[in-house]
Coordinates of N, CA and C and ligand atoms in Angstrom, one line a residue:
M1 N 31.8 -14.3 -69.6 CA 31.1 -13.0 -69.5 C 32.1 -12.0 -70.2
K2 N 31.5 -11.1 -71.0 CA 32.4 -10.0 -71.6 C 32.8 -9.1 -70.6
H3 N 34.0 -8.5 -70.8 CA 34.5 -7.6 -69.8 C 33.8 -6.2 -69.9
R4 N 33.8 -5.6 -68.7 CA 33.3 -4.2 -68.7 C 34.4 -3.4 -67.9
I5 N 35.2 -2.6 -68.6 CA 36.4 -2.0 -68.0 C 36.2 -0.5 -68.0
V6 N 36.7 0.1 -66.9 CA 36.7 1.5 -66.7 C 38.1 2.0 -66.9
I7 N 38.3 3.0 -67.8 CA 39.6 3.6 -68.0 C 39.5 5.1 -67.7
G8 N 40.5 5.4 -66.8 CA 40.7 6.9 -66.4 C 41.9 7.4 -67.0
I9 N 41.8 8.6 -67.6 CA 43.1 9.2 -68.2 C 43.3 10.5 -67.5
T10 N 44.4 10.6 -66.8 CA 44.7 11.8 -66.1 C 45.9 12.6 -66.7
G11 N 46.2 13.7 -66.0 CA 47.2 14.7 -66.7 C 48.6 14.4 -66.4
A12 N 49.1 13.1 -66.3 CA 50.5 12.9 -66.3 C 50.9 12.7 -67.7
S13 N 52.3 12.8 -67.9 CA 52.8 12.5 -69.2 C 52.6 11.0 -69.5
G14 N 52.6 10.7 -70.8 CA 52.4 9.2 -71.2 C 51.1 8.9 -71.8
S15 N 50.5 10.0 -72.5 CA 49.2 9.7 -73.1 C 49.2 8.6 -74.2
L16 N 50.4 8.4 -74.7 CA 50.5 7.3 -75.8 C 50.1 6.0 -75.2
Y17 N 50.5 5.7 -73.9 CA 50.1 4.5 -73.3 C 48.6 4.3 -73.3
A18 N 47.9 5.3 -73.0 CA 46.4 5.3 -73.0 C 45.9 5.1 -74.4
S19 N 46.4 5.7 -75.4 CA 46.0 5.6 -76.7 C 46.2 4.1 -77.2
K20 N 47.4 3.5 -76.9 CA 47.6 2.1 -77.3 C 46.7 1.2 -76.6
L21 N 46.5 1.4 -75.2 CA 45.6 0.5 -74.5 C 44.2 0.6 -75.0
L22 N 43.7 1.8 -75.4 CA 42.4 1.8 -75.9 C 42.3 1.1 -77.3
Q23 N 43.3 1.4 -78.1 CA 43.3 0.7 -79.5 C 43.3 -0.8 -79.3
M24 N 43.9 -1.4 -78.3 CA 43.9 -2.8 -78.1 C 42.6 -3.2 -77.6
L25 N 42.0 -2.5 -76.7 CA 40.7 -2.9 -76.1 C 39.6 -2.8 -77.1
F26 N 39.7 -1.9 -78.1 CA 38.7 -1.7 -79.1 C 38.5 -3.0 -80.0
T27 N 39.6 -3.8 -80.0 CA 39.6 -5.0 -80.8 C 38.9 -6.2 -80.1
I28 N 38.6 -6.1 -78.8 CA 38.0 -7.2 -78.1 C 36.6 -6.8 -77.7
P29 N 35.6 -7.8 -78.0 CA 34.2 -7.5 -77.6 C 34.1 -7.3 -76.1
G30 N 33.4 -6.3 -75.8 CA 33.2 -6.0 -74.3 C 32.6 -4.6 -74.1
E31 N 32.8 -4.0 -73.0 CA 32.1 -2.7 -72.7 C 33.2 -1.8 -72.1
L32 N 33.4 -0.6 -72.7 CA 34.4 0.3 -72.1 C 33.7 1.5 -71.6
H33 N 34.1 2.0 -70.4 CA 33.7 3.3 -69.9 C 34.9 4.2 -69.7
L34 N 35.0 5.3 -70.4 CA 36.2 6.1 -70.5 C 35.9 7.5 -69.8
V35 N 36.9 7.9 -69.0 CA 36.8 9.2 -68.3 C 38.2 9.8 -68.5
A36 N 38.2 11.1 -69.0 CA 39.5 11.8 -69.0 C 39.2 13.0 -68.1
S37 N 40.3 13.3 -67.2 CA 40.2 14.5 -66.4 C 40.4 15.7 -67.3
D38 N 40.2 16.9 -66.8 CA 40.5 18.1 -67.6 C 41.9 18.1 -68.1
M39 N 42.8 17.9 -67.1 CA 44.3 17.9 -67.5 C 44.7 16.6 -68.3
G40 N 43.9 15.6 -68.1 CA 44.2 14.4 -68.9 C 43.9 14.6 -70.4
W41 N 42.8 15.3 -70.7 CA 42.6 15.6 -72.1 C 43.5 16.7 -72.6
K42 N 43.9 17.7 -71.8 CA 44.9 18.7 -72.2 C 46.2 18.2 -72.5
V43 N 46.8 17.3 -71.6 CA 48.0 16.7 -71.8 C 48.1 15.8 -73.0
L44 N 46.9 14.9 -73.2 CA 46.9 14.1 -74.2 C 46.9 14.9 -75.7
A45 N 46.0 15.9 -75.6 CA 46.0 16.7 -76.9 C 47.3 17.3 -77.2
H46 N 48.1 17.7 -76.2 CA 49.4 18.2 -76.4 C 50.4 17.2 -76.9
E47 N 50.4 16.0 -76.2 CA 51.4 15.0 -76.5 C 51.2 14.3 -77.8
L48 N 50.0 14.1 -78.1 CA 49.6 13.2 -79.3 C 49.1 14.1 -80.4
Q49 N 49.1 15.4 -80.2 CA 48.6 16.3 -81.2 C 47.3 15.8 -81.7
A50 N 46.4 15.5 -80.7 CA 45.2 14.8 -81.0 C 44.3 15.5 -82.0
K51 N 43.7 14.7 -82.8 CA 42.7 15.2 -83.8 C 41.4 15.6 -83.0
G52 N 40.8 16.7 -83.4 CA 39.5 17.0 -82.8 C 39.6 18.0 -81.6
D53 N 38.6 18.5 -81.2 CA 38.5 19.5 -80.1 C 38.1 19.0 -78.8
S54 N 37.9 17.7 -78.7 CA 37.5 17.2 -77.4 C 37.9 15.7 -77.3
F55 N 37.9 15.2 -76.1 CA 38.3 13.8 -75.9 C 37.5 12.9 -76.7
S56 N 36.1 13.1 -76.7 CA 35.3 12.2 -77.5 C 35.6 12.2 -79.0
Q57 N 36.0 13.3 -79.5 CA 36.4 13.4 -80.9 C 37.7 12.7 -81.1
F58 N 38.6 12.7 -80.1 CA 39.8 12.0 -80.2 C 39.6 10.5 -80.2
V59 N 38.7 10.0 -79.3 CA 38.3 8.6 -79.3 C 37.7 8.2 -80.6
Q60 N 36.9 9.0 -81.1 CA 36.2 8.7 -82.4 C 37.3 8.5 -83.5
S61 N 38.4 9.4 -83.5 CA 39.4 9.3 -84.5 C 40.2 8.0 -84.3
L62 N 40.2 7.4 -83.2 CA 40.9 6.1 -83.1 C 40.2 4.9 -83.7
T63 N 38.9 5.2 -84.0 CA 38.1 4.1 -84.6 C 37.8 4.4 -86.1
D64 N 38.5 5.4 -86.6 CA 38.2 5.8 -88.0 C 38.5 4.6 -89.0
D65 N 39.7 3.9 -88.7 CA 40.1 2.9 -89.7 C 39.3 1.6 -89.6
S66 N 38.9 1.2 -88.3 CA 38.1 0.0 -88.3 C 37.1 0.2 -87.1
P67 N 35.8 -0.2 -87.3 CA 34.9 -0.1 -86.2 C 35.2 -0.8 -85.0
P68 N 35.0 -0.3 -83.8 CA 35.4 -1.1 -82.6 C 34.5 -2.3 -82.3
A69 N 35.1 -3.3 -81.8 CA 34.4 -4.5 -81.4 C 33.7 -4.3 -80.1
T70 N 34.0 -3.3 -79.4 CA 33.6 -3.0 -78.1 C 32.6 -1.8 -78.0
T71 N 31.7 -1.7 -77.1 CA 30.9 -0.5 -76.9 C 31.8 0.4 -76.1
I72 N 31.6 1.7 -76.4 CA 32.4 2.8 -75.8 C 31.4 3.9 -75.2
T73 N 31.5 4.1 -73.9 CA 30.8 5.2 -73.3 C 31.7 6.1 -72.6
I74 N 31.6 7.4 -73.0 CA 32.5 8.4 -72.4 C 31.8 9.2 -71.4
H75 N 32.4 9.3 -70.2 CA 31.7 10.0 -69.1 C 32.5 11.3 -68.8
D76 N 31.7 12.3 -68.3 CA 32.4 13.6 -67.9 C 33.0 13.3 -66.4
D77 N 34.2 13.8 -66.3 CA 34.9 13.6 -65.0 C 34.2 14.3 -63.8
H78 N 33.2 15.2 -64.1 CA 32.5 15.9 -63.0 C 31.2 15.3 -62.8
D79 N 30.8 14.2 -63.6 CA 29.5 13.6 -63.4 C 29.4 12.5 -62.4
F80 N 29.1 12.9 -61.2 CA 29.0 11.7 -60.2 C 27.7 10.9 -60.4
F81 N 26.9 11.3 -61.3 CA 25.7 10.5 -61.5 C 26.0 9.4 -62.5
A82 N 27.2 9.3 -63.1 CA 27.6 8.3 -64.0 C 27.5 6.9 -63.3
P83 N 27.2 5.8 -64.1 CA 27.1 4.5 -63.4 C 28.4 4.0 -62.8
V84 N 29.5 4.4 -63.3 CA 30.8 3.9 -62.8 C 31.1 4.5 -61.4
A85 N 30.3 5.5 -60.9 CA 30.5 6.1 -59.6 C 29.9 5.3 -58.5
S86 N 29.2 4.1 -58.9 CA 28.5 3.4 -58.0 C 29.1 1.9 -57.9
G87 N 29.2 1.3 -56.7 CA 29.7 0.0 -56.7 C 28.7 -1.0 -57.1
S88 N 27.4 -0.6 -57.2 CA 26.4 -1.6 -57.7 C 26.4 -1.8 -59.1
F89 N 27.2 -0.9 -59.9 CA 27.5 -1.1 -61.3 C 28.7 -2.0 -61.4
R90 N 28.5 -3.2 -61.8 CA 29.6 -4.2 -61.7 C 30.5 -4.1 -62.9
T91 N 31.8 -4.1 -62.6 CA 32.8 -3.9 -63.6 C 33.8 -5.0 -63.5
S92 N 34.7 -5.2 -64.4 CA 35.8 -6.2 -64.3 C 37.0 -5.6 -63.8
G93 N 37.0 -4.2 -63.7 CA 38.1 -3.5 -63.1 C 38.4 -2.2 -63.8
M94 N 39.4 -1.5 -63.3 CA 39.7 -0.1 -63.8 C 41.2 0.1 -63.9
V95 N 41.5 0.8 -64.9 CA 42.9 1.3 -65.1 C 43.0 2.8 -65.2
I96 N 43.8 3.4 -64.5 CA 44.1 4.8 -64.6 C 45.5 4.9 -65.3
I97 N 45.4 5.5 -66.5 CA 46.5 5.5 -67.4 C 46.6 6.7 -68.3
P98 N 47.6 7.6 -68.1 CA 48.6 7.6 -67.1 C 47.9 8.1 -65.9
C99 N 48.6 7.8 -64.7 CA 48.0 8.2 -63.4 C 48.9 9.3 -62.8
S100 N 48.3 10.5 -62.7 CA 49.2 11.6 -62.1 C 49.3 11.4 -60.6
M101 N 50.3 12.1 -60.1 CA 50.6 12.0 -58.6 C 49.4 12.6 -57.9
K102 N 48.7 13.6 -58.5 CA 47.5 14.2 -57.8 C 46.4 13.1 -57.7
T103 N 46.1 12.4 -58.8 CA 45.1 11.4 -58.7 C 45.5 10.2 -57.9
L104 N 46.8 9.9 -57.9 CA 47.3 8.8 -57.0 C 47.0 9.2 -55.6
S105 N 47.2 10.5 -55.2 CA 47.0 10.9 -53.8 C 45.5 10.9 -53.5
A106 N 44.7 11.2 -54.5 CA 43.3 11.1 -54.2 C 42.8 9.6 -53.9
V107 N 43.4 8.7 -54.7 CA 43.1 7.3 -54.6 C 43.6 6.8 -53.2
A108 N 44.8 7.2 -52.9 CA 45.5 6.7 -51.6 C 44.7 7.2 -50.4
T109 N 44.1 8.4 -50.5 CA 43.4 9.0 -49.3 C 41.9 8.8 -49.4
G110 N 41.4 8.3 -50.4 CA 39.9 8.2 -50.6 C 39.3 9.5 -50.8
C111 N 40.0 10.5 -51.3 CA 39.4 11.8 -51.6 C 38.8 11.8 -53.0
S112 N 37.4 11.5 -53.1 CA 36.8 11.3 -54.4 C 36.2 12.5 -54.9
D113 N 36.9 13.5 -55.4 CA 36.3 14.7 -55.7 C 36.2 14.9 -57.2
D114 N 36.4 13.8 -58.0 CA 36.1 13.7 -59.4 C 35.7 12.3 -59.7
L115 N 35.2 12.1 -60.9 CA 34.6 10.8 -61.3 C 35.7 9.7 -61.3
I116 N 36.9 10.1 -61.8 CA 38.0 9.1 -61.9 C 38.4 8.6 -60.4
S117 N 38.5 9.5 -59.5 CA 39.0 9.1 -58.2 C 37.8 8.4 -57.5
R118 N 36.6 8.8 -57.8 CA 35.4 8.1 -57.2 C 35.3 6.6 -57.7
A119 N 35.4 6.5 -59.0 CA 35.3 5.2 -59.6 C 36.5 4.3 -59.1
A120 N 37.7 4.9 -58.9 CA 38.8 4.1 -58.4 C 38.4 3.7 -56.9
D121 N 37.9 4.7 -56.1 CA 37.5 4.3 -54.8 C 36.5 3.2 -54.7
V122 N 35.5 3.2 -55.6 CA 34.5 2.2 -55.6 C 35.1 0.8 -56.1
T123 N 36.1 0.9 -57.0 CA 36.8 -0.3 -57.5 C 37.5 -1.0 -56.3
L124 N 38.2 -0.2 -55.5 CA 38.8 -0.8 -54.4 C 37.9 -1.3 -53.3
K125 N 36.8 -0.5 -53.0 CA 35.9 -1.1 -51.9 C 35.2 -2.3 -52.4
E126 N 35.0 -2.5 -53.7 CA 34.3 -3.7 -54.2 C 35.3 -4.8 -54.4
R127 N 36.6 -4.6 -54.1 CA 37.7 -5.5 -54.2 C 37.8 -6.0 -55.7
R128 N 37.7 -5.0 -56.6 CA 37.9 -5.3 -58.0 C 39.3 -4.9 -58.4
P129 N 39.9 -5.4 -59.6 CA 41.2 -5.0 -59.9 C 41.3 -3.5 -60.2
L130 N 42.3 -2.9 -59.6 CA 42.6 -1.4 -60.0 C 44.0 -1.3 -60.3
V131 N 44.3 -0.9 -61.5 CA 45.7 -0.7 -62.0 C 46.0 0.8 -62.2
L132 N 47.1 1.2 -61.4 CA 47.5 2.6 -61.5 C 48.8 2.7 -62.3
V133 N 48.7 3.2 -63.5 CA 49.9 3.4 -64.4 C 50.5 4.8 -64.1
T134 N 51.2 4.8 -63.0 CA 51.7 6.1 -62.4 C 52.8 6.6 -63.2
R135 N 53.0 7.9 -63.3 CA 54.1 8.5 -64.0 C 54.5 9.8 -63.3
E136 N 55.8 9.8 -62.8 CA 56.5 10.9 -62.4 C 57.9 10.5 -62.1
T137 N 58.9 11.4 -62.2 CA 60.2 11.1 -61.8 C 61.0 12.3 -61.6
P138 N 61.8 12.4 -60.5 CA 62.0 11.3 -59.5 C 60.7 11.4 -58.6
L139 N 60.6 10.3 -57.7 CA 59.5 10.3 -56.8 C 59.8 10.8 -55.5
S140 N 58.9 11.6 -54.9 CA 59.2 12.1 -53.5 C 58.7 11.1 -52.5
L141 N 59.0 11.3 -51.3 CA 58.5 10.4 -50.3 C 57.0 10.4 -50.2
I142 N 56.4 11.5 -50.5 CA 54.9 11.6 -50.6 C 54.4 10.7 -51.6
H143 N 55.0 10.7 -52.8 CA 54.5 9.8 -53.9 C 54.7 8.4 -53.5
L144 N 55.8 8.1 -52.9 CA 56.1 6.7 -52.5 C 55.1 6.2 -51.5
K145 N 54.8 7.1 -50.5 CA 53.9 6.7 -49.4 C 52.5 6.5 -50.0
N146 N 52.2 7.4 -50.9 CA 50.8 7.2 -51.6 C 50.7 5.9 -52.4
M147 N 51.8 5.5 -53.0 CA 51.8 4.3 -53.7 C 51.7 3.1 -52.8
C148 N 52.4 3.2 -51.6 CA 52.3 2.1 -50.6 C 50.8 2.1 -50.1
A149 N 50.2 3.2 -49.8 CA 48.9 3.2 -49.3 C 47.9 2.6 -50.3
A150 N 48.0 3.0 -51.6 CA 47.0 2.5 -52.7 C 47.3 0.9 -52.8
A151 N 48.6 0.5 -52.8 CA 48.9 -0.9 -52.9 C 48.3 -1.7 -51.8
E152 N 48.4 -1.1 -50.6 CA 48.0 -1.8 -49.3 C 46.4 -2.0 -49.5
A153 N 45.7 -1.0 -50.1 CA 44.3 -1.0 -50.3 C 43.9 -1.9 -51.4
G154 N 44.8 -2.5 -52.1 CA 44.5 -3.5 -53.2 C 44.9 -3.0 -54.6
A155 N 45.3 -1.8 -54.8 CA 45.6 -1.4 -56.2 C 47.0 -2.1 -56.7
T156 N 47.1 -2.2 -58.0 CA 48.4 -2.6 -58.6 C 49.1 -1.4 -59.1
I157 N 50.3 -1.2 -58.5 CA 51.0 0.0 -59.0 C 51.9 -0.4 -60.1
M158 N 51.7 0.1 -61.3 CA 52.3 -0.3 -62.5 C 52.9 0.9 -63.2
P159 N 54.0 1.4 -62.7 CA 54.7 2.6 -63.3 C 54.9 2.5 -64.8
A160 N 54.7 3.5 -65.4 CA 54.9 3.5 -66.9 C 56.5 3.5 -67.2
S161 N 56.9 2.3 -67.1 CA 58.4 2.0 -67.2 C 58.6 0.8 -68.2
P162 N 58.6 1.0 -69.4 CA 58.6 -0.1 -70.4 C 59.9 -0.8 -70.3
G163 N 60.0 -2.1 -70.6 CA 61.2 -2.9 -70.6 C 61.9 -2.8 -72.0
F164 N 63.2 -3.1 -71.9 CA 64.0 -3.1 -73.1 C 64.4 -4.6 -73.5
Y165 N 64.0 -5.5 -72.7 CA 64.5 -6.9 -72.9 C 63.9 -7.5 -74.2
N166 N 62.8 -6.9 -74.7 CA 62.3 -7.5 -76.0 C 62.8 -6.7 -77.2
R167 N 63.8 -5.9 -76.9 CA 64.5 -5.0 -77.9 C 63.5 -4.3 -78.8
P168 N 62.7 -3.4 -78.2 CA 61.7 -2.7 -79.0 C 62.4 -1.8 -80.1
L169 N 61.8 -1.7 -81.3 CA 62.4 -0.9 -82.4 C 61.7 0.4 -82.5
S170 N 60.7 0.7 -81.8 CA 60.0 2.0 -81.9 C 59.3 2.4 -80.5
I171 N 59.0 3.7 -80.4 CA 58.2 4.1 -79.2 C 56.9 3.4 -79.2
D172 N 56.3 3.2 -80.3 CA 55.0 2.6 -80.4 C 55.1 1.1 -79.8
A173 N 56.1 0.5 -80.2 CA 56.4 -0.9 -79.8 C 56.6 -1.0 -78.2
M174 N 57.2 0.0 -77.6 CA 57.4 0.1 -76.2 C 56.0 0.4 -75.5
A175 N 55.3 1.3 -76.1 CA 54.0 1.5 -75.5 C 53.0 0.4 -75.6
E176 N 53.1 -0.3 -76.7 CA 52.2 -1.4 -77.0 C 52.5 -2.6 -75.9
H177 N 53.8 -2.8 -75.7 CA 54.2 -3.8 -74.9 C 53.7 -3.6 -73.4
M178 N 53.8 -2.3 -73.1 CA 53.4 -1.9 -71.7 C 51.8 -2.0 -71.6
A179 N 51.2 -1.7 -72.7 CA 49.7 -1.8 -72.7 C 49.3 -3.3 -72.6
G180 N 50.1 -4.2 -73.2 CA 49.7 -5.6 -73.2 C 50.0 -6.1 -71.8
R181 N 51.0 -5.6 -71.1 CA 51.3 -6.0 -69.7 C 50.2 -5.6 -68.8
I182 N 49.6 -4.4 -69.1 CA 48.5 -3.9 -68.2 C 47.3 -4.8 -68.4
L183 N 47.0 -5.2 -69.7 CA 45.9 -6.1 -69.9 C 46.1 -7.4 -69.3
D184 N 47.3 -7.9 -69.1 CA 47.6 -9.1 -68.4 C 47.0 -9.0 -67.0
Q185 N 47.1 -7.8 -66.4 CA 46.6 -7.6 -65.0 C 45.1 -7.8 -64.9
L186 N 44.4 -7.5 -66.0 CA 42.9 -7.7 -66.1 C 42.6 -9.0 -66.6
G187 N 43.5 -9.9 -66.9 CA 43.2 -11.3 -67.4 C 42.8 -11.2 -68.9
I188 N 43.1 -10.1 -69.6 CA 42.8 -10.0 -71.0 C 44.1 -10.3 -71.9
D189 N 43.9 -11.3 -72.8 CA 45.0 -11.7 -73.6 C 44.9 -11.1 -75.0
I190 N 46.0 -10.5 -75.3 CA 46.0 -9.9 -76.7 C 46.9 -10.8 -77.6
P191 N 46.2 -11.5 -78.6 CA 47.1 -12.4 -79.4 C 48.3 -11.7 -80.1
G192 N 49.3 -12.3 -80.1 CA 50.5 -11.8 -80.8 C 51.5 -11.0 -79.9
M193 N 51.0 -10.8 -78.6 CA 52.0 -10.1 -77.8 C 53.2 -10.8 -77.5
A194 N 54.3 -10.1 -77.7 CA 55.7 -10.7 -77.5 C 55.9 -11.1 -76.0
R195 N 56.2 -12.3 -75.7 CA 56.4 -12.7 -74.3 C 57.8 -13.4 -74.2
W196 N 58.4 -13.1 -73.1 CA 59.7 -13.7 -72.8 C 59.5 -15.2 -72.7
G197 N 60.3 -15.9 -73.4 CA 60.3 -17.4 -73.3 C 59.5 -18.0 -74.5
D198 N 58.7 -17.2 -75.2 CA 57.9 -17.7 -76.3 C 58.8 -18.0 -77.5
Ligands
LIG201 C1 52.6 18.7 -70.1 C2 52.3 18.3 -68.7 C3 52.9 17.1 -68.2 C4 52.6 16.7 -66.9 N1 53.2 15.5 -66.6 C5 52.9 15.1 -65.2 C6 53.4 13.8 -64.8 O1 54.1 13.1 -65.6 N2 53.1 13.4 -63.6 C7 52.3 14.1 -62.8 O2 52.0 13.6 -61.6 N3 51.8 15.3 -63.1 C8 52.0 15.8 -64.4 N4 51.5 17.0 -64.8 C9 50.8 17.8 -63.9 C10 49.3 17.3 -63.7 O3 48.7 17.5 -65.0 C11 48.6 18.1 -62.7 O4 49.1 17.8 -61.4 C12 47.1 17.9 -62.6 O5 46.5 18.7 -61.5 C13 46.7 16.5 -62.6 O6 45.2 16.4 -62.6 P1 44.4 15.1 -62.7 O7 45.1 14.0 -62.0 O8 43.0 15.4 -62.3 O9 44.5 14.9 -64.2 C14 51.8 17.5 -66.1 C15 51.3 18.6 -66.6 C16 51.5 19.1 -67.8 C17 50.9 20.4 -68.3

């Protein structure tokens, strides 16, 4: 069965990780449902000097060079009528990348006041994979407790902390390696990804 993955992009630093993850997912046949929070789009536009005036234009710009192998649907973060807001809409899992401490706390407490946190809530209750690519430093006790609560509820906490053991030569290489490790969590294999021991 082709994958159907939900990607939430929130207003933490690290938009490059989201961009790399999307570019990788675009190469694999499947179905993508994308949601950017208001701050997710603003921080992304700032960090990546994104082309276009909106998140959908940015996503479009990522597919300029080659058409995506996957279908892409973009949802408004305030649209609770979107299919991903319901557990009856079956998905292969969800990644929130980057995941702000605010959205982490919403996931940890079940406070679903936007589509990203609602879709994450649904992913947990349906026992589907949920990967939170959290980003903040240093971490307060509140952040750490929220990570514990989300992990206890079934989420995978995957802080945006790239490794150096593969001796990356660029920021892009570091972000791509991180994106590949995230896809491992969803059981999606990207050909050519450098792996220790290969
Ligand atoms: C440039 C910039 C960088 C930010 N980086 C982080 C960050 O790394 N981690 C974090 O938790 N919040 C960060 N924030 C704050 C969040 O954007 C803010 O808490 C927001 O309410 C998150 O909302 P959201 O989770 O709905 O996107 C940053 C804000 C700005 C403007």
